[in-house]
Coordinates of C-alpha atoms in Angstrom, one line a residue:
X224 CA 0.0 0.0 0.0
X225 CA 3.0 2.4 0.5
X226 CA 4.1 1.8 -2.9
X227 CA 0.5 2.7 -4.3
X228 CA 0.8 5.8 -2.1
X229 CA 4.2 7.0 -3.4
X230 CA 2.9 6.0 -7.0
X231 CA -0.1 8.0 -6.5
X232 CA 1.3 11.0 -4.9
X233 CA 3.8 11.2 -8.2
X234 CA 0.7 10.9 -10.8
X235 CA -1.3 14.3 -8.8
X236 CA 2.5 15.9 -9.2
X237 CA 2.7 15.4 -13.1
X238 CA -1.3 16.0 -13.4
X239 CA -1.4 19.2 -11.8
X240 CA 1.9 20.8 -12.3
X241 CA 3.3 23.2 -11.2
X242 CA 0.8 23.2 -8.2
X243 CA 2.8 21.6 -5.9
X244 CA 5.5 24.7 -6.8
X245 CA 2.8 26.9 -5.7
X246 CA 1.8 25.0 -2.2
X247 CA 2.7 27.7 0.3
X248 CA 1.2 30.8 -1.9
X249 CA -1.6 29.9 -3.8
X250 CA -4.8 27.8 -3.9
X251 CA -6.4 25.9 -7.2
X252 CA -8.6 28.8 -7.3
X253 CA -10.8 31.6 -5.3
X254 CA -14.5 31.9 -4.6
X255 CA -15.1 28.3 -3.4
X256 CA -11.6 27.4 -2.3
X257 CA -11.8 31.0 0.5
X258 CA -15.0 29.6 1.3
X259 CA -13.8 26.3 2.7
X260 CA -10.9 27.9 4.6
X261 CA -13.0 29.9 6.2
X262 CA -15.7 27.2 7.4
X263 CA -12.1 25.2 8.3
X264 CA -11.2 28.3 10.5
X265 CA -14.9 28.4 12.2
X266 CA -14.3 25.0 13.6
X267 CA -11.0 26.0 14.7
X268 CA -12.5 28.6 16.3
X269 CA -15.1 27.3 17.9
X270 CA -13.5 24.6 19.2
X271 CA -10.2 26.9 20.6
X272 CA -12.9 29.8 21.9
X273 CA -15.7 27.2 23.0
X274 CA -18.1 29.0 21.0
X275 CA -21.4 27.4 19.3
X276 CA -20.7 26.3 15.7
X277 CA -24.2 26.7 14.6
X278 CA -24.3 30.7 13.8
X279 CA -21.4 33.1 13.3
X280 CA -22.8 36.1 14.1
X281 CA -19.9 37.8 12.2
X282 CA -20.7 37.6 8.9
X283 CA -23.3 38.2 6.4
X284 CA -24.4 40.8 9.3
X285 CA -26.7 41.8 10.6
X286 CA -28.2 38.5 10.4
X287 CA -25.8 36.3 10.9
X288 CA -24.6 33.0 9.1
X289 CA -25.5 29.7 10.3
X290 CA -23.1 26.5 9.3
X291 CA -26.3 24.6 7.9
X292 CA -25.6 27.4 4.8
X293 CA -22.1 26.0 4.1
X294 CA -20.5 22.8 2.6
X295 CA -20.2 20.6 6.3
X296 CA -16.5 19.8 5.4
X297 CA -16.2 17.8 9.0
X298 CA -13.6 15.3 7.8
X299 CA -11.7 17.4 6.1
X300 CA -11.6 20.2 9.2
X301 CA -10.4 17.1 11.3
X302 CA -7.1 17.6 8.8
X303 CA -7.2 20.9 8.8
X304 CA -7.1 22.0 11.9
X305 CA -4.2 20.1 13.5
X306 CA -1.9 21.1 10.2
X307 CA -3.1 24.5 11.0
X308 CA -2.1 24.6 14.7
X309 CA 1.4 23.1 13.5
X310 CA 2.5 24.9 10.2
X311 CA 0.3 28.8 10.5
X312 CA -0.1 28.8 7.3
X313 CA -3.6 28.4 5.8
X314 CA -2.9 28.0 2.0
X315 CA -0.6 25.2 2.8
X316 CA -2.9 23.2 5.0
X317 CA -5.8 23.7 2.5
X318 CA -3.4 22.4 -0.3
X319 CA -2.0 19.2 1.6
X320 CA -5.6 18.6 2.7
X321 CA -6.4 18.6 -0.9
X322 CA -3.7 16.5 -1.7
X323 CA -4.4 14.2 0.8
X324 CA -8.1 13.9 -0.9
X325 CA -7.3 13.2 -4.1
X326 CA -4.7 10.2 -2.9
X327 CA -7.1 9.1 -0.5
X328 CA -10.2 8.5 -3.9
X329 CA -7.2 6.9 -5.7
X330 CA -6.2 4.6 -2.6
X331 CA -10.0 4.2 -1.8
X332 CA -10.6 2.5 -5.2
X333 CA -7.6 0.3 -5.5
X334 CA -9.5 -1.3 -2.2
X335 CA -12.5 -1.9 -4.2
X336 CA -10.9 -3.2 -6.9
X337 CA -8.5 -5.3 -5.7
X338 CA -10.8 -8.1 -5.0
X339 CA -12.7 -8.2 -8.5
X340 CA -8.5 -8.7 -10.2
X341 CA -6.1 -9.8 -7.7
X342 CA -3.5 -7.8 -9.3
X343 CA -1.9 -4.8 -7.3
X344 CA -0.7 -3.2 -11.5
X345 CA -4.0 -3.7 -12.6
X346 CA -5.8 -2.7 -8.9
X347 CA -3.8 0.5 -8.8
X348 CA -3.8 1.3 -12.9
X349 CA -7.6 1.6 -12.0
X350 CA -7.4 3.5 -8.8
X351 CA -5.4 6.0 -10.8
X352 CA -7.6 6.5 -13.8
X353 CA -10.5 7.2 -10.7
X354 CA -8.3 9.6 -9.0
X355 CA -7.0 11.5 -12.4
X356 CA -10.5 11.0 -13.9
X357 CA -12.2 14.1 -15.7
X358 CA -14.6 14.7 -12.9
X359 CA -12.2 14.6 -10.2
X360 CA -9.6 16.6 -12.0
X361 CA -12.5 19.5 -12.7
X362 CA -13.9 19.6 -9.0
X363 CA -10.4 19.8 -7.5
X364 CA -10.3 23.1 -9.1
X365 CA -12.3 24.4 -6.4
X366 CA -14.7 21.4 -4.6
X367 CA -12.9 19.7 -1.6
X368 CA -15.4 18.0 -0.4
X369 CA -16.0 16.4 -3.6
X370 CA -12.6 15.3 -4.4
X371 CA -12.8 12.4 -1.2
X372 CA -14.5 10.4 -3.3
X373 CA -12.2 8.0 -1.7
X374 CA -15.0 7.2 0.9
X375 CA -17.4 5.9 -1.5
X376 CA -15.4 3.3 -3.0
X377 CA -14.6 2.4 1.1
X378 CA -18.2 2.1 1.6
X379 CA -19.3 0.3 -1.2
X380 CA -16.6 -3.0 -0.3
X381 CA -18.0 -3.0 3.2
X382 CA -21.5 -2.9 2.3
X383 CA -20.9 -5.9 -0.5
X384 CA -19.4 -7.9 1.9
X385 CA -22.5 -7.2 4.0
X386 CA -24.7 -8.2 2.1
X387 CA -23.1 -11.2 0.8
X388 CA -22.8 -12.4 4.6
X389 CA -23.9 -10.5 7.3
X390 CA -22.0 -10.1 10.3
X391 CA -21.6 -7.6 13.4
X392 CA -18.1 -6.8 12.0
X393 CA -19.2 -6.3 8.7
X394 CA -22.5 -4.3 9.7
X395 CA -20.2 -2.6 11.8
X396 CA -17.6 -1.9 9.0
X397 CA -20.4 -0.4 6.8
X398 CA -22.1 1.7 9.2
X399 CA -18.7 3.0 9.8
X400 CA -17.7 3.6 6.6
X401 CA -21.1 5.1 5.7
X402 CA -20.7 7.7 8.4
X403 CA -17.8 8.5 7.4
X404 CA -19.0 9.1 3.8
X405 CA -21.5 11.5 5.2
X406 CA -18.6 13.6 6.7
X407 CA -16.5 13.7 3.9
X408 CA -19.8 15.1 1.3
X409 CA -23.5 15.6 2.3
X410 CA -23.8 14.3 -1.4
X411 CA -21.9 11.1 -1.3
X412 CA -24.6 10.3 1.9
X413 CA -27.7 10.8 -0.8
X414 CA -25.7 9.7 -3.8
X415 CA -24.1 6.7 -2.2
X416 CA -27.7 4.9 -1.9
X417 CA -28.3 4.2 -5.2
X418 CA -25.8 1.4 -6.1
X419 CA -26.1 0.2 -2.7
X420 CA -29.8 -0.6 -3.0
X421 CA -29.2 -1.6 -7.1
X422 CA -26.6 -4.6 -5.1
X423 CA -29.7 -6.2 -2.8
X424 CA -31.8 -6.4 -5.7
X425 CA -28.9 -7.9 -7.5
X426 CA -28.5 -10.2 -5.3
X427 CA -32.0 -11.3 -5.0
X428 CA -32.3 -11.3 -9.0
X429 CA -29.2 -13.8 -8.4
X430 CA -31.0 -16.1 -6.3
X431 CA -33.8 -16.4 -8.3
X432 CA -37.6 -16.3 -8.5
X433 CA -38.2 -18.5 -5.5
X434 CA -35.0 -18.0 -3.4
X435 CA -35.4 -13.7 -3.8
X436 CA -37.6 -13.3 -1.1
X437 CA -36.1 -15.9 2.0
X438 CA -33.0 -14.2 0.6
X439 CA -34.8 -10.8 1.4
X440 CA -36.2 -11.9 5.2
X441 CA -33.0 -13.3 6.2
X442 CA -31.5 -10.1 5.7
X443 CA -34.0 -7.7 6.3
X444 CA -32.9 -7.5 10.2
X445 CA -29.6 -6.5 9.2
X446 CA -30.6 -3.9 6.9
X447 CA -32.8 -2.8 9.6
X448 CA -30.2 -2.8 12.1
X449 CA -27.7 -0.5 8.9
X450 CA -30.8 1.9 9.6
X451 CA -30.8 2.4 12.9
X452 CA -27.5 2.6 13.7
X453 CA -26.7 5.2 10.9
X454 CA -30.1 8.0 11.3
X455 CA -28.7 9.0 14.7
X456 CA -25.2 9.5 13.9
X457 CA -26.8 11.3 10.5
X458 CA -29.0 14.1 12.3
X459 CA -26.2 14.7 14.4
X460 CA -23.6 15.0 11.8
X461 CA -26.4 17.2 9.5
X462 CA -27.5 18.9 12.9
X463 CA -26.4 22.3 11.4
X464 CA -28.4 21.9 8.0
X465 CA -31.5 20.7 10.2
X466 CA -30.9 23.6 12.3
X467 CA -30.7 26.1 9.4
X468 CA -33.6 24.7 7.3
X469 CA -35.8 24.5 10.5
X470 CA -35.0 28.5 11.2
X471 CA -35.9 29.4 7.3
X472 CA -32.5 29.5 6.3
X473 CA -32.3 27.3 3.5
X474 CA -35.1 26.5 1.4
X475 CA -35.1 23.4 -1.1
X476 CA -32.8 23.5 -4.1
X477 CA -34.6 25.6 -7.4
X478 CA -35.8 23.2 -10.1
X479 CA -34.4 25.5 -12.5
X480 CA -31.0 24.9 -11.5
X481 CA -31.4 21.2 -10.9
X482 CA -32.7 21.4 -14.5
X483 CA -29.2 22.8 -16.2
X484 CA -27.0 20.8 -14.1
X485 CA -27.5 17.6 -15.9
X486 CA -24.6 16.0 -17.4
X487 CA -24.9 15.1 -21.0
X488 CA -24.1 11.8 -22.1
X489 CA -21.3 12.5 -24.6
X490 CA -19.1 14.7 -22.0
X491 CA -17.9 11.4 -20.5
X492 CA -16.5 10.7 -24.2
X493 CA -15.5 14.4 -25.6
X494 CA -12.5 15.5 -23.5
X495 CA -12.7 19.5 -21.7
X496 CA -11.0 22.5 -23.1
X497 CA -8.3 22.0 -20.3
X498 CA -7.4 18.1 -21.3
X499 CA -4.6 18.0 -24.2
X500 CA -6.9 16.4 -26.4
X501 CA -9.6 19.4 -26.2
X502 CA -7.3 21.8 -27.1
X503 CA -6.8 20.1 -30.5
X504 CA -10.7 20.0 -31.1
X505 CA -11.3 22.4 -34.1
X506 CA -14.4 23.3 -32.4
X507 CA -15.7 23.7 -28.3
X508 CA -19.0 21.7 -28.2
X509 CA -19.2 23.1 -24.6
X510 CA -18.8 26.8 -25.2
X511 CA -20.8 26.4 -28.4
X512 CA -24.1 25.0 -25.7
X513 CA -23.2 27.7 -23.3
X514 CA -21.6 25.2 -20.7
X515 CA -18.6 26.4 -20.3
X516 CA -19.6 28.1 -16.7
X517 CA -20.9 24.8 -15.4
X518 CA -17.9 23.1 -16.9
X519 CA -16.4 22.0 -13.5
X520 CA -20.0 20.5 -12.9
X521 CA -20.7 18.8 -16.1
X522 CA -17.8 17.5 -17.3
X523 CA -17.5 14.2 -17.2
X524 CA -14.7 13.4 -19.4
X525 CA -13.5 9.9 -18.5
X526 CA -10.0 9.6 -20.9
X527 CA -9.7 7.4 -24.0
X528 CA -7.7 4.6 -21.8
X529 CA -10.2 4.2 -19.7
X530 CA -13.2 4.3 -22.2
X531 CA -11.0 1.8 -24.7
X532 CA -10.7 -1.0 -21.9
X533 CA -14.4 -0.4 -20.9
X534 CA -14.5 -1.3 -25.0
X535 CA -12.7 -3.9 -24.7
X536 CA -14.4 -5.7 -21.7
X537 CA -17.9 -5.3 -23.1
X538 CA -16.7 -6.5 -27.0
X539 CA -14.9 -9.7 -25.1
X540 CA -17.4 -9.9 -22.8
X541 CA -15.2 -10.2 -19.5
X542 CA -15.6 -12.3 -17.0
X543 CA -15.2 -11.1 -13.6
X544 CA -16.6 -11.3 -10.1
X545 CA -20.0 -9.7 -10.2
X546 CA -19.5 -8.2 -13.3
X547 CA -23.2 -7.6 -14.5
X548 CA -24.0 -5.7 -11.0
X549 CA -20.6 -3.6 -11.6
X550 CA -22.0 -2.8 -15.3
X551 CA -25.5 -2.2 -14.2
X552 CA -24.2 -0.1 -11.7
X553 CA -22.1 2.2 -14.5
X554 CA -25.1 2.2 -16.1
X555 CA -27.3 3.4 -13.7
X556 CA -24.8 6.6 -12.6
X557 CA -24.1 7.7 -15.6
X558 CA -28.1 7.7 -16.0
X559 CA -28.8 9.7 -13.0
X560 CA -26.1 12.0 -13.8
X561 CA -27.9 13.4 -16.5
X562 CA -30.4 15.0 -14.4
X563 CA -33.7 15.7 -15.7
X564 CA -33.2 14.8 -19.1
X565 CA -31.1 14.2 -22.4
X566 CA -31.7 15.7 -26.1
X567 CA -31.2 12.7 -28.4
X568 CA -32.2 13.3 -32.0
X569 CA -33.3 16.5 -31.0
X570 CA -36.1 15.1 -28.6
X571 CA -36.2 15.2 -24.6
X572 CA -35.7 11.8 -23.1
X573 CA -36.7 12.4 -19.8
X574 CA -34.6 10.7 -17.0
X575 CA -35.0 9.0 -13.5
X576 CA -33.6 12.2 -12.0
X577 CA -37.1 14.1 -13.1
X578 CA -39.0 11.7 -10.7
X579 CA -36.6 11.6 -8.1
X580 CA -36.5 15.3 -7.7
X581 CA -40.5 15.8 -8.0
X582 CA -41.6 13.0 -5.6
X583 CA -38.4 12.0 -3.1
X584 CA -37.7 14.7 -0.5
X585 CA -33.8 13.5 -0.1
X586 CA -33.5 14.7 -4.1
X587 CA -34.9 17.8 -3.2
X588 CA -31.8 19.1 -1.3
X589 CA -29.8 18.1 -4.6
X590 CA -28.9 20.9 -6.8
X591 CA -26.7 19.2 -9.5
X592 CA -26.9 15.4 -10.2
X593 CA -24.2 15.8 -12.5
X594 CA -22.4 14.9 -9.6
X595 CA -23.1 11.2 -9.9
X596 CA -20.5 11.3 -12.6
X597 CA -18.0 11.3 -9.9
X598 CA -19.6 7.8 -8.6
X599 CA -19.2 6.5 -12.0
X600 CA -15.9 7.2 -12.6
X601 CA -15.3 4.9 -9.8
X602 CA -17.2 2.1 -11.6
X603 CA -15.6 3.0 -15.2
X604 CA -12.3 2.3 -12.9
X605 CA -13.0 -1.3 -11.9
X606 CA -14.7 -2.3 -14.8
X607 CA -12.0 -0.9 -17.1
X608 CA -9.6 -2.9 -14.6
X609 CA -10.7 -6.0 -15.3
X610 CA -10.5 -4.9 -19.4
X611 CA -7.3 -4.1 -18.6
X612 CA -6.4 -7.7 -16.6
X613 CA -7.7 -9.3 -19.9
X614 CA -5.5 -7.5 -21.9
X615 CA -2.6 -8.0 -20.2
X616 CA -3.2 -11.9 -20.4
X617 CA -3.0 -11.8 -24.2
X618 CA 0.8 -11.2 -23.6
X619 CA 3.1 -14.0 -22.7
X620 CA 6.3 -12.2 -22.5
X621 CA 6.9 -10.5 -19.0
X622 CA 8.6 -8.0 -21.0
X623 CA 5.7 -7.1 -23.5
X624 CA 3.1 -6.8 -20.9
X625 CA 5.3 -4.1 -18.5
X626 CA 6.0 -2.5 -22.0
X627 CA 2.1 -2.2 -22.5
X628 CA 1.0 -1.3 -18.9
X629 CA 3.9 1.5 -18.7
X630 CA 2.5 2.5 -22.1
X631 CA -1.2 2.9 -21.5
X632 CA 0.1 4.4 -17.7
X633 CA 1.6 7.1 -19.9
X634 CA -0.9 7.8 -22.1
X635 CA -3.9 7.6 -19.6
X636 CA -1.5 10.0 -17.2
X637 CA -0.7 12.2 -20.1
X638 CA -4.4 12.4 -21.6
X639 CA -5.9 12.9 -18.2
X640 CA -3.4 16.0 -16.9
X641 CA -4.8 19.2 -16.3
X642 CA -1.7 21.1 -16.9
X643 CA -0.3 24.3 -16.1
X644 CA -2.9 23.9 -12.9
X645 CA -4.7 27.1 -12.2
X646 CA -2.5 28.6 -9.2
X647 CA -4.2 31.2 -7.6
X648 CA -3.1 33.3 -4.5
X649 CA -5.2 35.0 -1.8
X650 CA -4.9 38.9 -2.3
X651 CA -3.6 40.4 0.8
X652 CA -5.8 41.9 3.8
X653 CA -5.6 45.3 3.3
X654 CA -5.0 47.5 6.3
X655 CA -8.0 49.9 6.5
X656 CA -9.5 46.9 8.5
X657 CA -7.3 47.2 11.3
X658 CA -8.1 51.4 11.3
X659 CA -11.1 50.8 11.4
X660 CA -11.6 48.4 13.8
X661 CA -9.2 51.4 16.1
X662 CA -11.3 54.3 14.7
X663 CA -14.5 52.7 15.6
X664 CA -14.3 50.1 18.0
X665 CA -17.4 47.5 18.5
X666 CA -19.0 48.8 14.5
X667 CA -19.6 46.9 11.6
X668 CA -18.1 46.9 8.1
X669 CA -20.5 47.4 5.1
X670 CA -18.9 46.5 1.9
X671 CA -20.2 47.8 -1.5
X672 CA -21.4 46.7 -3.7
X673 CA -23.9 44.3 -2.0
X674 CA -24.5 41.2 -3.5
X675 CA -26.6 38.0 -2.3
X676 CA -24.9 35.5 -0.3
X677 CA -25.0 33.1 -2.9
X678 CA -21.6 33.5 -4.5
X679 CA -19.3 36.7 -5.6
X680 CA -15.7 36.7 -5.5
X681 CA -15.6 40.0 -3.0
X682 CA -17.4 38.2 -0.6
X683 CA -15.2 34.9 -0.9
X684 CA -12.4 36.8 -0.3
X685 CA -13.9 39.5 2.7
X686 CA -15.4 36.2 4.4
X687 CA -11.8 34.4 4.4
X688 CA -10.4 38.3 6.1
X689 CA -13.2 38.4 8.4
X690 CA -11.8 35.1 9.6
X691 CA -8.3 37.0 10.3
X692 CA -9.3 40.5 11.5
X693 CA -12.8 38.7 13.3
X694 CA -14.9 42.0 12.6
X695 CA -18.9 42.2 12.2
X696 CA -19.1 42.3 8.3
X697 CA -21.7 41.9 5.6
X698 CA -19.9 39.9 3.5
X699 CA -19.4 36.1 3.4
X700 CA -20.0 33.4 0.5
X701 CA -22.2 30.6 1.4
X702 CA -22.7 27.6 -0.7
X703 CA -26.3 27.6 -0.1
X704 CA -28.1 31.0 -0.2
X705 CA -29.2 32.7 3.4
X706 CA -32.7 33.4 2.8
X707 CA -33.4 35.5 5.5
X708 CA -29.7 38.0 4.8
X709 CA -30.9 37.9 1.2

């Protein structure tokens, strides 16, 4: 597993360079990247100052913020916050904690797929074409919650081995690695359901008409027992967001927006403007729909190694341990993923998403099911594993096969890269905060021009100062808008 680690810390160098030149000064981006360091610094906060973690009173003034607005971002404040005591230096922390996240997905799925190949090349070939994968790659522009995807591929092994023989160590192991999913992303919690619940009816399909149902009762204590452990450690770990919504803080999620943030089934084939290959396109299909502003939600780009050994397995049909749930699974993510509906032929053909969002209250909270791309880049992973397990078996020469993996290493690596990485650093505080806060000791700062707490780059970057000079301000950029400051 050290090996993998090295391995995989070395691919995130070469795919994002020169961001590790940039570690100390500069973050992949502003707007959301300011907003997590400041939610990292409220926990800090609170838990140095013994202060309630629910409201900050401090920003978006005069009515306050509560945390149920924000990204939770507990896991990754668990990091955070230790580095930060140790090394005083935010940008630094926020970059090795990002770091750590994107290791963490590839290491994640080398777990998962280690069982379905028994072979540590092919195992961590796969966890690194997860890890480097066009959704991750886009999201670690600015999402860090979203980048540990590495506790969904965690969570998924333990329930399998659940369901396939239930145990207290096992129900254990999955309500454990389910909780910890929920404090890595609210939307890994929600998202994380679907290919759990497509595995029991797997299973049941597996042991037939007559056999599905004892199957099913023999279980249905356990699954019962799942539930019960994990609702109480969920309201507490979504205590804020209950807390907020419950105040009239945070309404539902828009239709409208849940509407454009569908992702389309070709962007898992047609590589970004920021991969190699889409800058030799002679045309943008994404600027030319107007996507290029939801690019780092819709893009779903999964590279041409990874989509030519998914090829390969489904043209030579291979065989591998539960191989139709894995490609049932693919198909229903990349399904959900494209929200409410796809234009084929130039006709609408509406989706599951559509029902999903009108009649279950979960998919209510959900603002872009694009996100389920993520999920499937896990499964494109392991399936594309085993394709590539197959392929190295048509080689009998030890020689020829480490020629071929190093070649399709290089070429998914180089195909997959993100390079220059955006490197941006946090403009300096200026000084008329501390004079102010001399001139006119106990007031509040207004800062013009107002906007809604939604999202503005002014008050990304005034909500990460207000975390330094800890005056009463206005400003402060909230991933979900504050309904009653708005």
């Amino acid at each position: 597993m050290g090996a993998v680690t090295v391995a995989y810390l070395a691919c995130v160098t070469l795919a994002t360079w020169p961001r590790l030149l940039w570690f100390r000064t500069a973050l992949p981006s502003l707007g959301d990247p300011l907003q997590h360091l400041w939610i990292m610094r409220w926990y800090q906060t609170c838990l140095l100052e013994g202060r309630s973690i629910v409201l900050c009173p401090e920003i978006q003034y005069p009515t306050g913020a509560p945390l149920g607005c924000f990204s939770p971002l507990q896991f990754q404040s668990l990091l955070f916050i230790p580095l930060s005591l140790a090394l005083q230096n935010d940008v630094l922390c926020y970059n090795l904690v990002w770091l750590f996240g994107i290791v963490f997905t590839g290491v994640g799925t080398f777990l998962l797929i280690w069982p379905t190949v028994r072979d540590p090349w092919c195992a961590g070939f796969g966890g690194m074409l997860a890890m480097l994968g066009g959704p991750m790659m886009l999201h670690a522009m600015g999402h860090l919650e979203l980048i540990f995807l590495g506790g969904f591929p965690l969570f998924l092994w333990a329930w399998l081995r659940l369901v396939d023989r239930p145990t207290r160590g096992r129900l254990a192991g999955a309500v454990g690695f389910y909780l910890l999913l929920a404090l890595i992303a609210a939307y890994y919690a929600v998202f994380a359901i679907f290919p759990a619940a497509l595995y029991v009816v797997w299973k049941m399909g597996q042991a037939g008409y007559r056999a599905a149902w004892p199957w099913f009762r023999g279980r249905i204590g356990w699954f019962l027992g799942f539930a019960a452990a994990v609702v109480p450690g969920l309201l507490l770990v979504f205590s804020n967001q209950l807390w907020a919504m419950a105040h009239g803080y945070v309404f539902p999620k828009a239709f409208a927006e849940f509407k454009i943030h569908g992702a389309p089934l070709w962007s898992y084939a047609l590589p970004t403007p920021y991969h190699p290959l889409g800058c030799l396109l002679p045309t943008n299909p994404y600027a030319t729909l107007g996507m290029m502003e939801r690019l780092g939600e819709l893009g779903s780009y999964l590279g041409v190694i990874t989509l030519g050994l998914l090829a390969s397995a489904a043209v030579c049909r291979v065989r591998f341990p539960r191989a139709t749930y894995w490609w049932s699974a693919l198909v229903l993510l990349v399904v959900l993923s494209g929200g409410v509906s796809w234009r084929i032929g130039g006709h609408d053909l509406p989706l599951p998403a559509l029902w999903l969002k009108q009649h279950v209250f979960l998919f209510r909270l959900i603002r872009v099911p694009a996100r389920f791309n993520l999920l499937a880049s896990v499964v494109a992973a392991l399936v594309a594993s085993n394709g590539l397990r197959h392929l190295m078996a048509q080689f009998s020469r030890r020689r020829a096969r480490v020629l071929a993996f190093a070649g399709l290493a290089g070429v998914a690596l180089a195909d997959l890269a993100v390079v220059p990485a955006f490197t941006m650093p946090i403009p300096p505080m200026p000084g008329c905060y501390a004079f102010m806060k001399r001139a006119a000791q106990g007031g509040a700062f207004v800062e013009i021009p107002q906007f809604s707490s939604g999202g503005s780059l002014l008050y990304a970057v005034g909500g990460y100062w207000q975390s330094i000079h800890r005056g009463r301000t206005n400003v402060g950029y909230s991933g979900q808008g504050n309904a009653i400051f708005d």
